[in-house]
Each structure stands twice: as C-alpha cells, then as structure tokens.
mmCIF file of C-alpha atoms in Angstrom:
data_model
loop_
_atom_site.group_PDB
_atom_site.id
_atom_site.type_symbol
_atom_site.label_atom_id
_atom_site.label_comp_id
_atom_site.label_asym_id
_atom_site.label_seq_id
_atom_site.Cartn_x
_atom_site.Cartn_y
_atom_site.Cartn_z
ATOM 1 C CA UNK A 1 -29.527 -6.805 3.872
ATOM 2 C CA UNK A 2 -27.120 -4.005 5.016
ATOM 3 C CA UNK A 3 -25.956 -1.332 1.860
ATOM 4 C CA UNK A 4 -22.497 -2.762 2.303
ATOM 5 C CA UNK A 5 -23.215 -6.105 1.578
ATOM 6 C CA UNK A 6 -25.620 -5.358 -0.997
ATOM 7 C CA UNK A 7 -22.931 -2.920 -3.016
ATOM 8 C CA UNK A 8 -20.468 -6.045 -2.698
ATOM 9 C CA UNK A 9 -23.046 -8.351 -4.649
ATOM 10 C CA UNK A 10 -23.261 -5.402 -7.254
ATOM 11 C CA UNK A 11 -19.856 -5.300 -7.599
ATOM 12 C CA UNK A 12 -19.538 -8.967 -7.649
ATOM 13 C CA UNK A 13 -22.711 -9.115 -10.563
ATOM 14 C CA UNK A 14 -20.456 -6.753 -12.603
ATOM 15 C CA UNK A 15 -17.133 -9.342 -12.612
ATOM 16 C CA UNK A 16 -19.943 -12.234 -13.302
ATOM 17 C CA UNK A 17 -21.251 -10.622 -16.063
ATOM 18 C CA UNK A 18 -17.666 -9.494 -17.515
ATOM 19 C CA UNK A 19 -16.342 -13.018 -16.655
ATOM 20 C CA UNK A 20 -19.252 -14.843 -19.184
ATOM 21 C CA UNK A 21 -19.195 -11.824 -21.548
ATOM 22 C CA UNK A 22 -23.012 -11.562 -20.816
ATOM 23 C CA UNK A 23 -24.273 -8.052 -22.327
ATOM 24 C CA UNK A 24 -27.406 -8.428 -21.309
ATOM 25 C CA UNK A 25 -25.927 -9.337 -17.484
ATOM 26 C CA UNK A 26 -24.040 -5.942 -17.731
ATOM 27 C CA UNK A 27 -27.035 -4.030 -19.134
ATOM 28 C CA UNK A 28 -28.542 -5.101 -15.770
ATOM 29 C CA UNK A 29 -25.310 -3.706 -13.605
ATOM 30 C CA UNK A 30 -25.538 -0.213 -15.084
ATOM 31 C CA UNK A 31 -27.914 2.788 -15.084
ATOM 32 C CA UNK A 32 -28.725 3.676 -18.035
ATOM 33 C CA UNK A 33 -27.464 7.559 -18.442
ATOM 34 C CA UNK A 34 -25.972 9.748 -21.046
ATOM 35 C CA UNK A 35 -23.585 10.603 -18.084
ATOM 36 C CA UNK A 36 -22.308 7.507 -16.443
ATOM 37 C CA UNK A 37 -18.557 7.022 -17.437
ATOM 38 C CA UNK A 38 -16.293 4.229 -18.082
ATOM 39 C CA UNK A 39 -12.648 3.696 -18.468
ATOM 40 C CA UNK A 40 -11.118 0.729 -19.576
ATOM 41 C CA UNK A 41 -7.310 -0.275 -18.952
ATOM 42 C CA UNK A 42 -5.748 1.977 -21.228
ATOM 43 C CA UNK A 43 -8.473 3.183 -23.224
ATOM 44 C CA UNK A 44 -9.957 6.915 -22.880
ATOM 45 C CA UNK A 45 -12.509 7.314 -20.971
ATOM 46 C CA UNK A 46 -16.092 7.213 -22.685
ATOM 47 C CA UNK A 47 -19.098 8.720 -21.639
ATOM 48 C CA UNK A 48 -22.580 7.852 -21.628
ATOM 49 C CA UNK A 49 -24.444 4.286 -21.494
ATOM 50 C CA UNK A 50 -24.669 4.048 -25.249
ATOM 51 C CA UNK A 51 -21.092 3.835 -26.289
ATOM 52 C CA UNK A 52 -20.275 2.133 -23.042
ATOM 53 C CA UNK A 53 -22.738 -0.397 -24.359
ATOM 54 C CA UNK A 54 -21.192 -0.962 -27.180
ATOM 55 C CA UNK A 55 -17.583 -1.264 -25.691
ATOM 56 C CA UNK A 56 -18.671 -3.730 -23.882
ATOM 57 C CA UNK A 57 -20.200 -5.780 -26.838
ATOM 58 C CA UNK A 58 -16.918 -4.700 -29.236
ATOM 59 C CA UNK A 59 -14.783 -6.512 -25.919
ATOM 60 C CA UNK A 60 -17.145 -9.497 -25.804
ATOM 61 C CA UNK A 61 -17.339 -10.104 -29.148
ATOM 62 C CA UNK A 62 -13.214 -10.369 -29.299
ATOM 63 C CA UNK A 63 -12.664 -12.481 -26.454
ATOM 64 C CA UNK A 64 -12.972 -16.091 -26.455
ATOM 65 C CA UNK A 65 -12.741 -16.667 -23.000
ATOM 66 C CA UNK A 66 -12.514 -14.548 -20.026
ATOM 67 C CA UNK A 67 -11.343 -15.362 -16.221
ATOM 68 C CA UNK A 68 -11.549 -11.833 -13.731
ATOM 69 C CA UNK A 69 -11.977 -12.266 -9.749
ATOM 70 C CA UNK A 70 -12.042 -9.407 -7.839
ATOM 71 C CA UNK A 71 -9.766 -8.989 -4.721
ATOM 72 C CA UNK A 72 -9.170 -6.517 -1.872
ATOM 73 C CA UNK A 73 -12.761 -5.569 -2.074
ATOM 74 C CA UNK A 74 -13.254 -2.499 -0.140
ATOM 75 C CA UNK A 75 -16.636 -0.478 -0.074
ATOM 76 C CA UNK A 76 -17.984 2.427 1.543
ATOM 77 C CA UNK A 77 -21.682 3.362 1.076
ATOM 78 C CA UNK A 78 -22.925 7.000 2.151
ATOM 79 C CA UNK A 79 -26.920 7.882 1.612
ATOM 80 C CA UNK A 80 -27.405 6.347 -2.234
ATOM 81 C CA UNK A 81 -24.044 6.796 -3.247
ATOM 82 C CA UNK A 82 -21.319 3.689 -2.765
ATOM 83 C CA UNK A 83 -17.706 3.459 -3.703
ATOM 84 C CA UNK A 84 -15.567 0.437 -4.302
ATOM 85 C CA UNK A 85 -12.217 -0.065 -5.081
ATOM 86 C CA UNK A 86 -10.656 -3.435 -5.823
ATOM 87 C CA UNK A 87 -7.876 -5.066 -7.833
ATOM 88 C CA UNK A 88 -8.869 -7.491 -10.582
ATOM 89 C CA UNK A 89 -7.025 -10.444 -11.663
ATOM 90 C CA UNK A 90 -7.826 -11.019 -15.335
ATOM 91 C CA UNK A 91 -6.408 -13.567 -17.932
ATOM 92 C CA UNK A 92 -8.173 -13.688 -20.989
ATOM 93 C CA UNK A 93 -8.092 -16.530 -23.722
ATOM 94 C CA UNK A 94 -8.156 -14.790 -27.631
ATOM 95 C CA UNK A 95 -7.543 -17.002 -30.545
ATOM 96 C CA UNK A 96 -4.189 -15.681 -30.366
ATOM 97 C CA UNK A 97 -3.541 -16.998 -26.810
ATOM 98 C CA UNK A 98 -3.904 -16.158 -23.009
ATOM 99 C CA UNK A 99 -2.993 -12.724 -21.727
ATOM 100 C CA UNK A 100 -2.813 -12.173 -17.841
ATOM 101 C CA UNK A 101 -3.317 -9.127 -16.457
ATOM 102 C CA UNK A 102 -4.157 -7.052 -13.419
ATOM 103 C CA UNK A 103 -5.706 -4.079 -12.401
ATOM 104 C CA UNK A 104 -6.432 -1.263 -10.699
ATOM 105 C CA UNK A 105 -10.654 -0.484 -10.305
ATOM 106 C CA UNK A 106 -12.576 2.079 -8.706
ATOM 107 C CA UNK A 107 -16.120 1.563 -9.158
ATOM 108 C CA UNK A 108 -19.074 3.667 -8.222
ATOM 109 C CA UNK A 109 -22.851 2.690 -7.943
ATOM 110 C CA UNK A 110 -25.871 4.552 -7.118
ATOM 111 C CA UNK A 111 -29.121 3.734 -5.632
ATOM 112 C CA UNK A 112 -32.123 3.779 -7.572
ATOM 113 C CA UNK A 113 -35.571 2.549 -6.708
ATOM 114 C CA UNK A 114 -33.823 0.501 -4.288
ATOM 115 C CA UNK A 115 -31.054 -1.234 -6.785
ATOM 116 C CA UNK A 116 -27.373 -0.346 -6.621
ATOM 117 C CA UNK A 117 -26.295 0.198 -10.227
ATOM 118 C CA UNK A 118 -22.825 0.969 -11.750
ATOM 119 C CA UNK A 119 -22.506 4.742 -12.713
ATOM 120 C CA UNK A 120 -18.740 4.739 -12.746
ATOM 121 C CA UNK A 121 -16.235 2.008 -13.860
ATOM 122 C CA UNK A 122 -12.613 2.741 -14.051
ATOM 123 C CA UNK A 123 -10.068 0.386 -14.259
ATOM 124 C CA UNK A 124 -6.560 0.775 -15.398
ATOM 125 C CA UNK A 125 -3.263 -1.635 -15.991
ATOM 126 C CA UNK A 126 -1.276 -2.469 -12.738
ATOM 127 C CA UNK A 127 2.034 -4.653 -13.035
ATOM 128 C CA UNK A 128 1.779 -8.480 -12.412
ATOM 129 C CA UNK A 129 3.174 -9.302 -9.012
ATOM 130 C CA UNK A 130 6.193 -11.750 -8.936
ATOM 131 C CA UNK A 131 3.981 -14.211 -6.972
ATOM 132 C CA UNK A 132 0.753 -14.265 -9.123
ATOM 133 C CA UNK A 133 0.288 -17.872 -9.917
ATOM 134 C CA UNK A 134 -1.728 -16.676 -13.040
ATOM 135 C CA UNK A 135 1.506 -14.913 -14.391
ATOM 136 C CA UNK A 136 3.374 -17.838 -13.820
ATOM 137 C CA UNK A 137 1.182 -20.373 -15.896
ATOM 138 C CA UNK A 138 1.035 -18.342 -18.712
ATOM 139 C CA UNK A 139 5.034 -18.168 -18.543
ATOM 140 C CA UNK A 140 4.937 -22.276 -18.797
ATOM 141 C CA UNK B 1 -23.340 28.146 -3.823
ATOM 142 C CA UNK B 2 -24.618 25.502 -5.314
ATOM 143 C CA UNK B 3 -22.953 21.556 -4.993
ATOM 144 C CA UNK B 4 -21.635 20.789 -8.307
ATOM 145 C CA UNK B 5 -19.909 24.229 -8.291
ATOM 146 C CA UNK B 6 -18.853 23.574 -4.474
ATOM 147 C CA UNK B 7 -17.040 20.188 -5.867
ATOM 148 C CA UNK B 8 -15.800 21.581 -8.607
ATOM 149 C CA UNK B 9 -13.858 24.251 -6.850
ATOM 150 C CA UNK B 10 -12.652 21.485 -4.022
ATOM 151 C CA UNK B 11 -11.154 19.675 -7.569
ATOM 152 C CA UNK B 12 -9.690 22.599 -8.698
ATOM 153 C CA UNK B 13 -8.008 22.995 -4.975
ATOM 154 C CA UNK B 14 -6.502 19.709 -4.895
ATOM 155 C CA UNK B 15 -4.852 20.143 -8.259
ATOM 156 C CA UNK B 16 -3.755 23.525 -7.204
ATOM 157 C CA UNK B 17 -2.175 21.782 -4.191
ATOM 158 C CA UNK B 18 -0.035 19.783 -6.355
ATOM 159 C CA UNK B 19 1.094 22.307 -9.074
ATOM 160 C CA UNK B 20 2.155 24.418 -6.298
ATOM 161 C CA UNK B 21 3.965 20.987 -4.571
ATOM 162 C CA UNK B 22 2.233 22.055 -1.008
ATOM 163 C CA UNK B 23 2.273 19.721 1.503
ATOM 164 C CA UNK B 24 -0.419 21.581 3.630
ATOM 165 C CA UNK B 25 -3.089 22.886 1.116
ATOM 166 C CA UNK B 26 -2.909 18.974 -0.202
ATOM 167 C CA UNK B 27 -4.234 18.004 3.424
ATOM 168 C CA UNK B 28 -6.519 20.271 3.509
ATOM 169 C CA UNK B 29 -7.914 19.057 0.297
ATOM 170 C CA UNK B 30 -8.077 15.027 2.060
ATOM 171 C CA UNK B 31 -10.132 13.470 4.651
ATOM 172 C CA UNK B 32 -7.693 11.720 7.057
ATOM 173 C CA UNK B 33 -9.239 8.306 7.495
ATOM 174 C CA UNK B 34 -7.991 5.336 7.572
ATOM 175 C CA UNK B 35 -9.969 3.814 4.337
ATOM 176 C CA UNK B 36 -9.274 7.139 2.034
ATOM 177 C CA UNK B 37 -7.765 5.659 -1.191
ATOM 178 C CA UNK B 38 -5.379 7.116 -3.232
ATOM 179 C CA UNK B 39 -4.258 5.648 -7.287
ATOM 180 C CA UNK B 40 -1.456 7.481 -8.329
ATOM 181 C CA UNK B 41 -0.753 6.995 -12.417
ATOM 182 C CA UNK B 42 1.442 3.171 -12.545
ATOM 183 C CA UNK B 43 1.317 2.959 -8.857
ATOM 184 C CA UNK B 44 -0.305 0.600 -6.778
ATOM 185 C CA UNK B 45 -3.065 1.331 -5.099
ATOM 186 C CA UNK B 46 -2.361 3.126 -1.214
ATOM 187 C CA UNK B 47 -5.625 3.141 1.417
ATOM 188 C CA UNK B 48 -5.352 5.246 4.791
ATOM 189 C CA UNK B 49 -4.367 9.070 5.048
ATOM 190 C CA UNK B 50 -0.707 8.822 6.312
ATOM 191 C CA UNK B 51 0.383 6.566 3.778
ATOM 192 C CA UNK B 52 -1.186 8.917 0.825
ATOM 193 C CA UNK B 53 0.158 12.110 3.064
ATOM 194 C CA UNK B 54 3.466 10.473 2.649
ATOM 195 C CA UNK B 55 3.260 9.752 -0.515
ATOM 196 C CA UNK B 56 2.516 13.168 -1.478
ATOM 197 C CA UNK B 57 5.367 14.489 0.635
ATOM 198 C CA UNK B 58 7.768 12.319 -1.309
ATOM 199 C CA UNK B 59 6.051 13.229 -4.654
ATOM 200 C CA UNK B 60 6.653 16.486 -4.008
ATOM 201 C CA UNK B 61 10.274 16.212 -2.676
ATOM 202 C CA UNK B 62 11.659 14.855 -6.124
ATOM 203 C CA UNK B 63 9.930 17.357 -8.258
ATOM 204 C CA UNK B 64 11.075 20.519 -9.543
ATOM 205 C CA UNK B 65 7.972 21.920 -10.374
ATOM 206 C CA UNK B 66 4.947 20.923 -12.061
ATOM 207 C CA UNK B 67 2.402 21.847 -14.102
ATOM 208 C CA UNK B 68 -0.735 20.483 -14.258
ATOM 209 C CA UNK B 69 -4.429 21.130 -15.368
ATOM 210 C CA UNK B 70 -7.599 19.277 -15.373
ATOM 211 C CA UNK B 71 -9.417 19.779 -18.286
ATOM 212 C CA UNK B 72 -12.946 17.814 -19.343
ATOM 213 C CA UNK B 73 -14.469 18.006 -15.576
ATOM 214 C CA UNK B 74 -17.299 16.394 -15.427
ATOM 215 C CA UNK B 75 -19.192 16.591 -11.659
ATOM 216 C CA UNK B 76 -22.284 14.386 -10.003
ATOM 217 C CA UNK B 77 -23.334 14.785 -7.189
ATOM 218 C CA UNK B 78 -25.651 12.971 -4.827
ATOM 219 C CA UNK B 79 -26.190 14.022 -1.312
ATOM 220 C CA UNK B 80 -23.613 14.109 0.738
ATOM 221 C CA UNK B 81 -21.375 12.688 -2.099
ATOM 222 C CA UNK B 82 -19.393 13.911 -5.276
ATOM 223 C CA UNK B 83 -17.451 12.257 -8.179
ATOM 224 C CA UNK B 84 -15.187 13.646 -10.567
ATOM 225 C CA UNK B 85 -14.476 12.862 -14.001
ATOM 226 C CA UNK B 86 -11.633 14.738 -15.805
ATOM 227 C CA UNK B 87 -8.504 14.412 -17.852
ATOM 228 C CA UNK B 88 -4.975 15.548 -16.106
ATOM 229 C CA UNK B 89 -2.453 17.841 -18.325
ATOM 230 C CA UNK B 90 0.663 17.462 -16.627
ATOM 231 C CA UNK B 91 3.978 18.780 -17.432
ATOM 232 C CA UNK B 92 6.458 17.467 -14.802
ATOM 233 C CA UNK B 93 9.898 19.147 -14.088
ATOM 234 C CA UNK B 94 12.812 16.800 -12.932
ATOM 235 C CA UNK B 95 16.798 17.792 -12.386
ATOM 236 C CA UNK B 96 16.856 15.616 -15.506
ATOM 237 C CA UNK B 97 14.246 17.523 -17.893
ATOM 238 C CA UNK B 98 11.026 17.633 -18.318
ATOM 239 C CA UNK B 99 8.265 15.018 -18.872
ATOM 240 C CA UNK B 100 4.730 15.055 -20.543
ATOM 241 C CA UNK B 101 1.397 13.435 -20.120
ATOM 242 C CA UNK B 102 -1.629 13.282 -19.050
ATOM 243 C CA UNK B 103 -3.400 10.901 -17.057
ATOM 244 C CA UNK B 104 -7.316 9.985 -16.912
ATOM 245 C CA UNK B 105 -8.510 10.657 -12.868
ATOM 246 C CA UNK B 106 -11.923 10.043 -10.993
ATOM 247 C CA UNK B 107 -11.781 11.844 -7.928
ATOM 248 C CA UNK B 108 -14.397 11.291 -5.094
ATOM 249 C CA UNK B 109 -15.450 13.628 -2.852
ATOM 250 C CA UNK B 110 -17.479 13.696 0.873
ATOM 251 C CA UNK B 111 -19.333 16.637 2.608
ATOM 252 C CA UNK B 112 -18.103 16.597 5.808
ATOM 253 C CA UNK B 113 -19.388 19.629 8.333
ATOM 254 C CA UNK B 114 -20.298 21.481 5.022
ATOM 255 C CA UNK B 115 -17.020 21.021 3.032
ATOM 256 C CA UNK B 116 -15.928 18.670 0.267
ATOM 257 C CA UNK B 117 -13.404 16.687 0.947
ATOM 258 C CA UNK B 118 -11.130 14.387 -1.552
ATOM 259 C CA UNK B 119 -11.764 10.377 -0.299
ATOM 260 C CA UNK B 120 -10.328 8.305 -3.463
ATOM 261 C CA UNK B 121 -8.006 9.747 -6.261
ATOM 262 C CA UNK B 122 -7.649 7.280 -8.958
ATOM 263 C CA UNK B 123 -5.187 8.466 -11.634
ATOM 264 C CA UNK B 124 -4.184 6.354 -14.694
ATOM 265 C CA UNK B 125 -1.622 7.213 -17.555
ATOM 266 C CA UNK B 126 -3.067 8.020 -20.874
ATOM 267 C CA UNK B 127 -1.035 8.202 -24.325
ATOM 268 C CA UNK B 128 -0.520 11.685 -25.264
ATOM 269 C CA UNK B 129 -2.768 13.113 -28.265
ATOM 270 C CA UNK B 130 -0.626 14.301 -31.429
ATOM 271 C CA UNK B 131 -2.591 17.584 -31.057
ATOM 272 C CA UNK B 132 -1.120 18.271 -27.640
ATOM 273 C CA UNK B 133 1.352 21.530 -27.543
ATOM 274 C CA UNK B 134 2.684 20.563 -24.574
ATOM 275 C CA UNK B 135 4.064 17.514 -25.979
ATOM 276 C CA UNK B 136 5.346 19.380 -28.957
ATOM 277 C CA UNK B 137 7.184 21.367 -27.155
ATOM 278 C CA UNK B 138 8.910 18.955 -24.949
ATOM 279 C CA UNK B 139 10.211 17.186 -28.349
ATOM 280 C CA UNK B 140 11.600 20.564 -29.737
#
C-alpha cells in the first residue's frame, strides 16, 4: 500500500472513531507522547496525550450522537512525516438538540514501527456554507 | 546549527515577514507549490502559492501596521520535516483603530536544498486572556 493511501485510512480511522465516540478507537489513532498537541474548535490548544485523552472522553461523554465526514482530503507524506488537511462536516445530537457545524483541520501523523499515528490535530470553526444540506435540515 | 533551532528561526522569519507587511521576505519564507496550504484566522482554507501570495499581498495592503509575536513555540522535527506549535499575539492597526487578539497557529515546514520552508499555515482565532496587556490597553 502506497504512504498516501495509507495516511488517508489514518485519517479516515480518526473521523470513525470521533463519529462513534470510541476512546479506545482514538487511543489507537494517536501516539502516545507528552508532546503531541491538539486543538479543538475554539478551545486552546492542549498538549500531551494525557489531557488530550481525557478531552476526548470529557467530549464523548457529552455527546449523544455524533455525525463528522471528512471532505477535500488532501495529503502529502515526506520520509515518516504526513500532513493532511481537510474540512469536516459535523452535526452533533446533545440532549439539548442538533448543532451543525464545519471546520477547518490540519492533521499530522507520524510513522512508527510502520503505523501512521496522529501527533497533531487541529481543527477550528469555519462558517456553514449557504448550500450545506446539513445546515439546512437543522433550520427545518 | 542544529534542526529544531533551524525551524525555529524559519518561524520566527515568517512572522517577521508579516509584522513588517513585506511582500518579498513572506515569499521567501513559502514554498511555491501548487498544494502549499494556507488557514488564515475565520478564513477559509486557500491551497497553491499564488493564491496565498495574493492573499498576503492584500493582507498587507489594508493594514496599517501590525504587531505580532509568537509566543509558546513548540518545534518537532522529523527528517526532512518540521511542525510548529505556538500561540500568535497580534495587535493589528487599521485607518479605523486598532484591534487585539491572538490566534492559535501550526505551521509546517519542508527542507528543501538545506532550508526550511513554510508548506501549511493554519491560524485560528482564540478569545483573548483577561491577563493580556495588550488587550488592556486597547480598552483604555
């Protein structure tokens, strides 16, 4: 399997994992380092595996339901280092009701022992296009 | 010299580039590909060097004059590639006044024919601590 492809499946493993608010799915994505970083929309950015960890859990244990599809997946891939950016098209389901969103992500992932693992995550808030059949359910 | 402090000097010349508004040490910062990516803060994301050369051109046009400072830098690097965490302390000067904030960036970085070059900028607003001085000042 080429690096490209194989950083896309990362990258797609991450948006599975975040889509079924499986922790132990997104313990697999990431290395586990006191100096991988992670910024979610809006939020400052944290550093290290262990709070990022428990962000995740903290997000997952507030949302009921989550839908997120990345698009306009682009990846480069140079030696053990790969870099993806993408926009992600997110509506999540609280008690309180369905918020759509999207946004902006660059993600990097490294290669270790032949696995491509998440070592950066940043994704922040975008507008919702005027066309964005997502924003216009929740308007219904 | 050694990498990290290589990269970190190639950050610190690409946000000299735009606290001094100039056009030409900002492309020397830049590789000019086609698949370069640039976020800036609330804007959509722009891939290819002439696009982000323009933007930068037009960025610079309607500003008076800027300051701005990364602080928190935070470098990895991995063979022939480099990414940047840090935060952005920006004071921005407009014919209409002057505006605060700071934005959360990851900048990535290339060695091409022995120099670092900038190949995604991904900058997202942040809220502005109570602490900051800067944002005292602009509410005296």
């Amino acid at each position: 399997m080429n690096h490209e492809l194989a950083v896309e499946q990362a990258n797609a493993h991450f948006y599975r994992a975040l889509a079924e608010l499986d922790i132990e799915a997104m313990e697999e994505v990431w290395r586990h380092e006191d100096w991988v970083v992670c910024v979610h929309p809006g939020w400052p950015m944290m550093t290290g595996w262990a709070g990022i960890q428990e962000s995740w859990m903290r997000i997952f244990e507030n949302t009921k339901m989550m839908n997120v599809s990345p698009e306009d997946v682009s990846v480069r891939v140079d030696g053990n280092v790969a870099w993806v950016s993408c926009i992600e098209n997110i509506s999540t389901f609280y008690d309180a009701g369905l918020q759509s969103s999207y946004a902006q992500a660059t993600n990097v992932f490294q290669r270790v022992d032949g696995a491509w693992k998440m070592v950066v995550h940043h994704a922040s808030p975008l507008p919702v296009p005027d066309d964005w059949e997502g924003a216009k359910l929740s308007e219904n």
